[in-house]
Short mmCIF file of C-alpha atoms and ligand atoms in Angstrom, two decimals:
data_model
loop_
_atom_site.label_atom_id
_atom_site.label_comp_id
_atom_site.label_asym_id
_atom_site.label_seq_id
_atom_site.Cartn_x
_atom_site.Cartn_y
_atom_site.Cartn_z
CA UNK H 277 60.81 28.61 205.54
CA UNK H 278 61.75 32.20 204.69
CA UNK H 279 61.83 33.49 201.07
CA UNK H 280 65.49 35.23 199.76
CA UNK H 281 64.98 37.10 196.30
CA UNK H 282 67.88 36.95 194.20
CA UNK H 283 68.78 39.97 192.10
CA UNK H 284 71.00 39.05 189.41
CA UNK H 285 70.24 35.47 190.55
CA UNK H 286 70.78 33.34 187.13
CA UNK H 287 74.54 34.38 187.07
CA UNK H 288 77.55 32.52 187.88
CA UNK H 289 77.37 32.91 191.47
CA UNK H 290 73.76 33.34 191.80
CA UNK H 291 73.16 30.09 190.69
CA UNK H 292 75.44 28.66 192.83
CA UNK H 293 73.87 30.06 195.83
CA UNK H 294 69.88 29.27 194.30
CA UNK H 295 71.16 25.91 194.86
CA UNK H 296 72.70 25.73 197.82
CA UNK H 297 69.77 27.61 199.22
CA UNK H 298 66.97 25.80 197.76
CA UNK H 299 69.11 22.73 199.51
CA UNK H 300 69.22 23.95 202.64
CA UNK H 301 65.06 24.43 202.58
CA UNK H 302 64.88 27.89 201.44
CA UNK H 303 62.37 29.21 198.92
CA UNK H 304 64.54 31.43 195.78
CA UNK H 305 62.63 34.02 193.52
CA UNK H 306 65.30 35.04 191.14
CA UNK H 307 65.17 38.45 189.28
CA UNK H 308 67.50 38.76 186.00
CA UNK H 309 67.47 40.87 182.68
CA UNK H 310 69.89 38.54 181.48
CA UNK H 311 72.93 41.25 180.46
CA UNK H 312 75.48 38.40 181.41
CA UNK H 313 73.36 35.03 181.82
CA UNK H 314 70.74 32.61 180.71
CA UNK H 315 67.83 31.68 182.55
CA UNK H 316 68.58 28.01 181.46
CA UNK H 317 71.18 28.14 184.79
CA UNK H 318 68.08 28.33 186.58
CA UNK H 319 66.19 25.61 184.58
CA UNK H 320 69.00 23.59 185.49
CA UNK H 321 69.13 24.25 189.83
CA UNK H 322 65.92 23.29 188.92
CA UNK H 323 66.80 20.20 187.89
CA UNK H 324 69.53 19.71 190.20
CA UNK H 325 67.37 20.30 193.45
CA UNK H 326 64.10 18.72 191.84
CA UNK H 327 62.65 22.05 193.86
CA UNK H 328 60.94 25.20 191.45
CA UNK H 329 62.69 28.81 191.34
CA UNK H 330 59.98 31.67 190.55
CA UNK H 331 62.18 33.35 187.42
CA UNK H 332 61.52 36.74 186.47
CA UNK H 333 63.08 38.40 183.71
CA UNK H 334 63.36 41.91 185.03
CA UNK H 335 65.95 44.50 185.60
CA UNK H 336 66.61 45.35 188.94
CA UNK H 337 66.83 49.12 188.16
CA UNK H 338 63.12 48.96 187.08
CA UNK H 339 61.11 50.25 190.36
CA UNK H 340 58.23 49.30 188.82
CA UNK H 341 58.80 45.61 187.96
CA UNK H 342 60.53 45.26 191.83
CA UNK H 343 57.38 46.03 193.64
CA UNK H 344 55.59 43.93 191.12
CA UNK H 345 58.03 41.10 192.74
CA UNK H 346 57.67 42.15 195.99
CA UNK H 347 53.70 42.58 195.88
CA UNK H 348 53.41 39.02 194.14
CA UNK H 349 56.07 37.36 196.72
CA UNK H 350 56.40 37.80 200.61
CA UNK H 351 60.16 38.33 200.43
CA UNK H 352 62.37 37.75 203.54
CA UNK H 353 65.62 38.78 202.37
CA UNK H 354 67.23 39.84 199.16
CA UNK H 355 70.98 38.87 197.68
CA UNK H 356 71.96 42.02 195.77
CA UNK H 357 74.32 40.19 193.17
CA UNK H 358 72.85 41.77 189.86
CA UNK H 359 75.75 44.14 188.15
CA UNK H 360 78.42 44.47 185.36
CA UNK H 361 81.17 42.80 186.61
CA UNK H 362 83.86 43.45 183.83
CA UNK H 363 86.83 45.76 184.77
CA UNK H 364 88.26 46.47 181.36
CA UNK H 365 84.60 47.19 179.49
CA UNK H 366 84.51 49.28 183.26
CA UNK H 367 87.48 51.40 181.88
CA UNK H 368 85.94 51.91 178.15
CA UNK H 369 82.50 52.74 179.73
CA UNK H 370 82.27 54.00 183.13
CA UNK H 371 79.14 55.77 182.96
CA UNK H 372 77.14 52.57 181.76
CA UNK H 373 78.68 50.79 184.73
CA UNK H 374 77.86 53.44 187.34
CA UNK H 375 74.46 53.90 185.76
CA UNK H 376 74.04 50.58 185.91
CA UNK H 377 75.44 49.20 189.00
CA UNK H 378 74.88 52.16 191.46
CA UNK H 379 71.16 52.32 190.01
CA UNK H 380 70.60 48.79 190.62
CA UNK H 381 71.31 49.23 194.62
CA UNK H 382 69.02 52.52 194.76
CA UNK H 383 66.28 50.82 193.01
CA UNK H 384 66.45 47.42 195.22
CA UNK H 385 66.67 49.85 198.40
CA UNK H 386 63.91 52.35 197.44
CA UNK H 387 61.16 49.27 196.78
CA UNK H 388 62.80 47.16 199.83
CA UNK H 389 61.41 50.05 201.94
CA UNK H 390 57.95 50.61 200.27
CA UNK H 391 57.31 46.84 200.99
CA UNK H 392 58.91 46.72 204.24
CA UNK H 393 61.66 44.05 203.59
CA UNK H 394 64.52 44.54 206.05
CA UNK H 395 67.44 42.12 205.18
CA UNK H 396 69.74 42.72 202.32
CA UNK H 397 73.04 40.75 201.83
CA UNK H 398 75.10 42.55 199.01
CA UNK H 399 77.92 41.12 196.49
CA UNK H 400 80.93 43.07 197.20
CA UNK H 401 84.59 42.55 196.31
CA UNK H 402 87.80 42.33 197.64
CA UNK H 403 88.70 44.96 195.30
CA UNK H 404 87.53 47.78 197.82
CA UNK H 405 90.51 47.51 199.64
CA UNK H 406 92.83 48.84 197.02
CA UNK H 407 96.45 48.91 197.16
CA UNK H 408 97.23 50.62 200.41
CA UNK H 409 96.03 48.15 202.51
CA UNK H 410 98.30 45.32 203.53
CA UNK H 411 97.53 41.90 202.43
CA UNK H 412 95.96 39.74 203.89
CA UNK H 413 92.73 42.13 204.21
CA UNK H 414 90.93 42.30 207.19
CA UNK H 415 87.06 44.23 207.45
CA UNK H 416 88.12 46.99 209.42
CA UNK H 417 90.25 48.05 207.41
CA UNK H 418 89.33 51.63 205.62
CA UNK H 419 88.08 51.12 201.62
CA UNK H 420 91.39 52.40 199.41
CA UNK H 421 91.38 53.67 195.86
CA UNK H 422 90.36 51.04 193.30
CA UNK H 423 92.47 51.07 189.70
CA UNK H 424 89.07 51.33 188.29
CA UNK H 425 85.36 52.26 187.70
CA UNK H 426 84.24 49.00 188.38
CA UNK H 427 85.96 48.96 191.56
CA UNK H 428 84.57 52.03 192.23
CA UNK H 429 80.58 50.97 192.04
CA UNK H 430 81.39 48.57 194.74
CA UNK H 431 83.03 50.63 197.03
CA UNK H 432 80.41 53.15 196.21
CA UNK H 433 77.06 51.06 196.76
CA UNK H 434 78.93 49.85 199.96
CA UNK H 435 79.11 53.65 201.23
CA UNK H 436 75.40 53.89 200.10
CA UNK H 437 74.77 50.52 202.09
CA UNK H 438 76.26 52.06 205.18
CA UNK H 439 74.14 55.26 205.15
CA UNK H 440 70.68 53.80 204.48
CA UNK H 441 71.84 51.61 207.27
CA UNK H 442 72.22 54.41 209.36
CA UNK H 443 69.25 56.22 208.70
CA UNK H 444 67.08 53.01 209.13
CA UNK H 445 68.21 50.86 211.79
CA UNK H 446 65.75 48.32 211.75
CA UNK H 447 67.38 47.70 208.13
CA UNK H 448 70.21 44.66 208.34
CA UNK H 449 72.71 44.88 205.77
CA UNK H 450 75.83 42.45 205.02
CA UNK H 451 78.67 43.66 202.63
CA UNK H 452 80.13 40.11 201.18
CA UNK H 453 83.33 40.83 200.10
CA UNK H 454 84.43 37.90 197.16
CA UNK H 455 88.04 37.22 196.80
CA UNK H 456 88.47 35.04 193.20
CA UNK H 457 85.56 33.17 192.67
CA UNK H 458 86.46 29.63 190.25
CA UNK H 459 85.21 26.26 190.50
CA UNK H 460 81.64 25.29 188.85
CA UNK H 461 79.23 22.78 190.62
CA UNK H 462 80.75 19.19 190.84
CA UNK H 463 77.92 17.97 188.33
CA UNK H 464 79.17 20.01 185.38
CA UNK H 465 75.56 21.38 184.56
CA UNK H 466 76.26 24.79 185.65
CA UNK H 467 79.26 26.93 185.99
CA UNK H 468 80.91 30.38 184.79
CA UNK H 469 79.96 31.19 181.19
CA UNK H 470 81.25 34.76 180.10
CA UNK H 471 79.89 36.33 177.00
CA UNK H 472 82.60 37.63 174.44
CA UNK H 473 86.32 36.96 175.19
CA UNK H 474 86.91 36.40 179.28
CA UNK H 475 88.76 38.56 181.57
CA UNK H 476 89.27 36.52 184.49
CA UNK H 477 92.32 34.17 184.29
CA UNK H 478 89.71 31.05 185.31
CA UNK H 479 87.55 30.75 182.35
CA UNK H 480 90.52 31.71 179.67
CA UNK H 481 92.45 28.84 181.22
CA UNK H 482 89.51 26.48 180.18
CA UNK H 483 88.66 28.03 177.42
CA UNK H 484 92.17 27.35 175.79
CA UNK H 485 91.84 24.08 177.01
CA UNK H 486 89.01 23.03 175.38
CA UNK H 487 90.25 24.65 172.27
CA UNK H 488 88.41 27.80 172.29
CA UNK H 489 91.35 30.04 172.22
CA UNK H 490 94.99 29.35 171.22
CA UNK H 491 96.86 30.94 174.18
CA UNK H 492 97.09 32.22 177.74
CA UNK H 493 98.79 35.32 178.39
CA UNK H 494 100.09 35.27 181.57
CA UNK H 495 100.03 39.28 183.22
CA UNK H 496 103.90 39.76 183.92
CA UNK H 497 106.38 37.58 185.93
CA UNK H 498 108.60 40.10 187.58
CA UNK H 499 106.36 40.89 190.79
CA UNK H 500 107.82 40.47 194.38
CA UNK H 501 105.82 37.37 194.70
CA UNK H 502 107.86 33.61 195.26
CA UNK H 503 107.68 32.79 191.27
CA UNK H 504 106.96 36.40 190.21
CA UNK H 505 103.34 35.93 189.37
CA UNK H 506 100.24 37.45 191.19
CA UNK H 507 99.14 35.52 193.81
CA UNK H 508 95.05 35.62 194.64
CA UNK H 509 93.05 33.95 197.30
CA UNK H 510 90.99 31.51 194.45
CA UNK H 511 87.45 30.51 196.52
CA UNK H 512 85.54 27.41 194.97
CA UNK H 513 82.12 28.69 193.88
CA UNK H 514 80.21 26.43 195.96
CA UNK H 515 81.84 27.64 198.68
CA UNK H 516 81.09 30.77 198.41
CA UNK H 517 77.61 29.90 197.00
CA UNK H 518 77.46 28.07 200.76
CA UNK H 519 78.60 31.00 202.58
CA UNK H 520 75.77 32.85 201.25
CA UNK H 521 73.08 30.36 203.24
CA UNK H 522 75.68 31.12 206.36
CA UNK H 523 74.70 34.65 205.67
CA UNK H 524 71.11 34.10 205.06
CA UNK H 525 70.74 32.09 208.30
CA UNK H 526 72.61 35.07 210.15
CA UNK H 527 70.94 38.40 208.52
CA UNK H 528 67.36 37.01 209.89
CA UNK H 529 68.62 36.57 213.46
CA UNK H 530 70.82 40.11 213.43
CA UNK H 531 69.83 43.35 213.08
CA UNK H 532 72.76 46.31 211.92
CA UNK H 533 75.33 46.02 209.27
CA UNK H 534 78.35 43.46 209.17
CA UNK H 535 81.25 43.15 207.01
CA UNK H 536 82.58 39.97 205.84
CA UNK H 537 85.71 38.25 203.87
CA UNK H 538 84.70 35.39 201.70
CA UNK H 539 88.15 33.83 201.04
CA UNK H 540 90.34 30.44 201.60
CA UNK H 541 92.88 33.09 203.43
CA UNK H 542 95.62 30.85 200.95
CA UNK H 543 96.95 32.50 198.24
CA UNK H 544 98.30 30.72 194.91
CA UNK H 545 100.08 32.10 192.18
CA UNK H 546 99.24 32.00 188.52
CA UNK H 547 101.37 29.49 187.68
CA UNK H 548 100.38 27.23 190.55
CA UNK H 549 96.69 28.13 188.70
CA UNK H 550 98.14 26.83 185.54
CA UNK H 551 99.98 23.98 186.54
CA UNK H 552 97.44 22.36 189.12
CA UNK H 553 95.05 22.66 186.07
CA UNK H 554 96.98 20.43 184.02
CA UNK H 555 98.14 18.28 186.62
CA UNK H 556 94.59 17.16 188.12
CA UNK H 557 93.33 16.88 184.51
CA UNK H 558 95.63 15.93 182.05
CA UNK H 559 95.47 18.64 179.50
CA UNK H 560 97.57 21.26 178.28
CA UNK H 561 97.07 24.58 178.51
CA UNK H 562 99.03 26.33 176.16
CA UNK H 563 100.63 29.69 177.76
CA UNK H 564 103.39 32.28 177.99
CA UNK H 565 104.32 35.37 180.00
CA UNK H 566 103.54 38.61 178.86
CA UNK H 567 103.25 42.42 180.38
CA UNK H 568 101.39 43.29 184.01
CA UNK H 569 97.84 44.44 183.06
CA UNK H 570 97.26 47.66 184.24
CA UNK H 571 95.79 48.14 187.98
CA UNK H 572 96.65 44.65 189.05
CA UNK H 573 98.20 44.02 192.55
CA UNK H 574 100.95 41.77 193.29
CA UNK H 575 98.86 40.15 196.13
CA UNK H 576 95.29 39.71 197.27
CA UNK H 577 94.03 37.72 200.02
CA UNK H 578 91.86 37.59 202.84
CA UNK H 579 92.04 36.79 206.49
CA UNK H 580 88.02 35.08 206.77
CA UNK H 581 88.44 34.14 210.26
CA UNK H 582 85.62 36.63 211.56
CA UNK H 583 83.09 34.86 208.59
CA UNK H 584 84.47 31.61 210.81
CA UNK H 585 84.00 33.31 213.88
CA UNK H 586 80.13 34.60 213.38
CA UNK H 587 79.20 32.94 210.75
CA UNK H 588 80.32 29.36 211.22
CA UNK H 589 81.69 29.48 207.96
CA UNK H 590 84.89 28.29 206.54
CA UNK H 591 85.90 27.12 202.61
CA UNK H 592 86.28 23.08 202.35
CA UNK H 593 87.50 22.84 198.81
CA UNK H 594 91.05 22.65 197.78
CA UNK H 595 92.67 24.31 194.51
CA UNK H 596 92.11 20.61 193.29
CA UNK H 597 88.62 20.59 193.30
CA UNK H 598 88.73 24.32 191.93
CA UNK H 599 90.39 23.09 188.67
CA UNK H 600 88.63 19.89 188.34
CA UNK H 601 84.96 21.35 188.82
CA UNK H 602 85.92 24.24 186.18
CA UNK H 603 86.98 22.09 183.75
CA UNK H 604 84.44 19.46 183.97
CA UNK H 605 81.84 22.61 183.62
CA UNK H 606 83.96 23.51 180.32
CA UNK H 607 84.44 20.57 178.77
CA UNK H 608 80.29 19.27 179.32
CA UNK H 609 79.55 22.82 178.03
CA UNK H 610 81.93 24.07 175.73
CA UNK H 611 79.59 26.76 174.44
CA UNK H 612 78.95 27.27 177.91
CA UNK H 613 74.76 28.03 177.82
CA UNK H 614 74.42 27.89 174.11
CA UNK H 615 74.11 24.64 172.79
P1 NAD A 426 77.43 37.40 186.59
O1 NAD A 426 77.62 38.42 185.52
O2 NAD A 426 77.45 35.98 186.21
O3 NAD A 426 76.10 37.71 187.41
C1 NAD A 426 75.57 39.01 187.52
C2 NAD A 426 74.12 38.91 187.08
O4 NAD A 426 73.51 40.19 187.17
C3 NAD A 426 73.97 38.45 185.63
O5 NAD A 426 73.07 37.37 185.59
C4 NAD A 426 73.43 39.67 184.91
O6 NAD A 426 72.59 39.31 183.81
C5 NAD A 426 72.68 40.36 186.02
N1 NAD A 426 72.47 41.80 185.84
C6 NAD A 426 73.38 42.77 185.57
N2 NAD A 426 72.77 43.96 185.52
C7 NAD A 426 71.45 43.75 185.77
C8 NAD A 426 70.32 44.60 185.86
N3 NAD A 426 70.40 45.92 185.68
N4 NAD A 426 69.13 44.02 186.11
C9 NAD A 426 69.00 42.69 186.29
N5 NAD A 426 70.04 41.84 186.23
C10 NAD A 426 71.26 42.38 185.98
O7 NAD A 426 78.56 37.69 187.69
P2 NAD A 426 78.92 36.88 189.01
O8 NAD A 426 80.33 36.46 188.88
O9 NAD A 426 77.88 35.89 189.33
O10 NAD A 426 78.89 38.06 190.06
C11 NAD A 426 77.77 38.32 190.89
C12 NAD A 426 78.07 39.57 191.70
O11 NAD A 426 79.27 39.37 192.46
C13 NAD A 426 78.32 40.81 190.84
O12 NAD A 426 77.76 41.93 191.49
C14 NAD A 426 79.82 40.91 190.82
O13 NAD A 426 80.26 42.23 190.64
C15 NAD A 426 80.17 40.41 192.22
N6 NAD A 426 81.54 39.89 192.31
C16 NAD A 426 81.96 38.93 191.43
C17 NAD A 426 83.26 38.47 191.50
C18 NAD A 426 83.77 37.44 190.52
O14 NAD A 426 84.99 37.32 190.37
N7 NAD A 426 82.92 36.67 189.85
C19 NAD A 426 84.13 38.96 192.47
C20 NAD A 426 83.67 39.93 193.37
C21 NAD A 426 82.36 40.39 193.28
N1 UDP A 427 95.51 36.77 184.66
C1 UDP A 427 96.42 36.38 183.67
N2 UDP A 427 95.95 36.16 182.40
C2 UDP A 427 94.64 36.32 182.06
C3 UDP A 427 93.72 36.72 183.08
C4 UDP A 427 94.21 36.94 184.36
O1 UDP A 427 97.61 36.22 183.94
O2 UDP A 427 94.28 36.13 180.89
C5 UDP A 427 96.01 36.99 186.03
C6 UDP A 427 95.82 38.41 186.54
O3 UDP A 427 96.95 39.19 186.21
C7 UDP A 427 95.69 38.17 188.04
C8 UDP A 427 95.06 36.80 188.16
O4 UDP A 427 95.25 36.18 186.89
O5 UDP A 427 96.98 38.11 188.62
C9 UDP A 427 93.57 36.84 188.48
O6 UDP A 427 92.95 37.72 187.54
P1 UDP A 427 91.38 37.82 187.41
O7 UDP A 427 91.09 38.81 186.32
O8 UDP A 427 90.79 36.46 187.29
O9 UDP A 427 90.91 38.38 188.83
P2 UDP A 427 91.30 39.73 189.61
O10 UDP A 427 92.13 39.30 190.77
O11 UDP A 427 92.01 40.65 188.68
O12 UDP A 427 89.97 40.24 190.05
#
């Protein structure tokens, strides 16, 4: 069976997808400097599968330790998910989040070609559409402006992604685009665990359930949405983890580059976030409604029927699952990694 190298592998999605590809018979090598993540996610897919995960710690925009990897592992295909992901700390410090993120592609790209490795499946975002495009988003529509630097490394490294692919053919390349990735594994054992206070509405929402923060702001209520809050296509991680294997299976019978939506195609609101949360598992979350955050869009959400269409793929879990995996994550590990 083929070996994928994962590059930023022990994070919240990466270890999602180790699983679901050491499940599906694939060998993982997972590469990870740890910026946003513990290796003890992988210690525990390791546990979950009862199969081993070669860790390295490493960072991906090390040339030297990547051909180490590739010289020490015969590498079929890489998942390009390592990167600051944080769109305030973006705003405060662009330049450590282009150095970072953009450097992290060139590096992986550079080594791929010294060692020959020809499939690379990269961790995009819905944010590369920006806010001229019409929701929902489909892949041929043209990348718009993004409200912010992090934005801006993804639709950057997908440009860069598109002209390596162009001046190597025989290089396959597929641009994931994530819509709102929630949810945590149905065990509990791993899940989302952000360092410092969180961004993403998701992990606030448990966090001030299990008592880790008083209050959830909710960004504005006066957009042209049905109950005035942003609506977002919300994808349960292990969906998304699963459409990764799709992709695997797909990038080592394809050659060229595809684009594709990883989304439910539904969109909810933040209150219908809130509300299912409390409904499904009987706690209170304790909120109110403050200002829009800067840069956010009234609406995001994909149409996914050409991951459907090629791919096979299509999400299974409902917004009930999404809420009762996250907070069964939360309230196993309310420290999240750190015991
Ligand atoms: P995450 O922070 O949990 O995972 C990213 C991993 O990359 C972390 O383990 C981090 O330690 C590692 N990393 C960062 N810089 C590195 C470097 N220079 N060298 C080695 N490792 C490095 O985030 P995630 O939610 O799992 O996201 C994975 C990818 O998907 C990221 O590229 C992110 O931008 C992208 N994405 C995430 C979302 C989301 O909402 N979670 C949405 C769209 C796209
Ligand atoms: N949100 C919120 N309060 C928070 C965090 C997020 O109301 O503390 C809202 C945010 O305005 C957006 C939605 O939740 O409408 C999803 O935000 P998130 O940051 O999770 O993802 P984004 O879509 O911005 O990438």
């Amino acid at each position: 069976m083929a070996t994928v190298l994962l590059a930023g592998g022990a994070g919240y999605i990466g270890s999602h997808t180790a699983l679901e590809l050491l499940n599906a018979g694939y060998e993982v090598v997972v590469a990870d400097n740890y910026a946003n993540s513990s290796p003890e996610a992988i210690r525990r897919v390791e546990k979950l599968t009862g199969k081993p995960v070669k860790l390295y710690e490493a960072d991906i925009r090390d040339n030297a330790a990547l051909r180490r990897i590739f010289a020490e592992n015969r590498i079929d295909a890489v998942i390009h998910f390592a990167g600051l992901k944080a769109v305030g700390e973006s705003v405060a410090k662009p330049l450590m989040y282009y150095r970072n993120n953009i450097d992290t592609t060139l590096s992986l790209l550079e080594e791929m070609a010294a060692a020959g490795v020809k499939n690379i499946i990269f961790s995009s975002s819905a944010t590369v559409y920006g806010e001229a495009n019409p929701v929902p988003y489909t892949e041929t529509m043209p990348r718009g402006t993004c409200s912010n630097p992090y934005g801006w490394t993804k639709s950057m490294m997908e440009q860069i992604f598109e002209d390596a692919q162009k001046a190597d053919p025989a290089l396959s390349v597929i641009l994931l685009r994530y819509f709102n990735p929630i949810g945590a594994h149905e065990s509990g054992m791993i899940g989302e665990d952000p360092q410092g206070i969180p961004n993403n509405l998701m992990p606030y929402v448990t966090q001030v359930a299990v008592g880790r923060r008083e209050c959830l702001t909710i960004f504005g209520k006066d957009y042209p949405t049905p109950d005035g809050t942003c609506l977002r296509d919300y994808i349960h991680v292990v969906d998304l983890a699963k459409g990764h294997v799709k992709a695997i299976d797909y990038i080592l019978q394809h050659d060229g580059l595809e684009i594709f939506n990883l989304g439910t195609g539904t969109p909810y609101s933040v209150t219908d976030i809130v509300e299912t949360f409390q409904r499904v598992n009987g706690v209170e979350v304790k909120h109110v409604y403050g200002e829009r955050r800067a840069g956010d869009l009234p609406a995001s959400y994909a149409n996914a029927d050409k991951a459907l269409r090629l791919l096979g793929w299509k999400t299974e879990k409902t917004l009930d699952d999404m809420c009762r995996d996250s907070w069964n994550w939360q309230r196993q590990n309310p420290n999240g990694y750190r015991e």
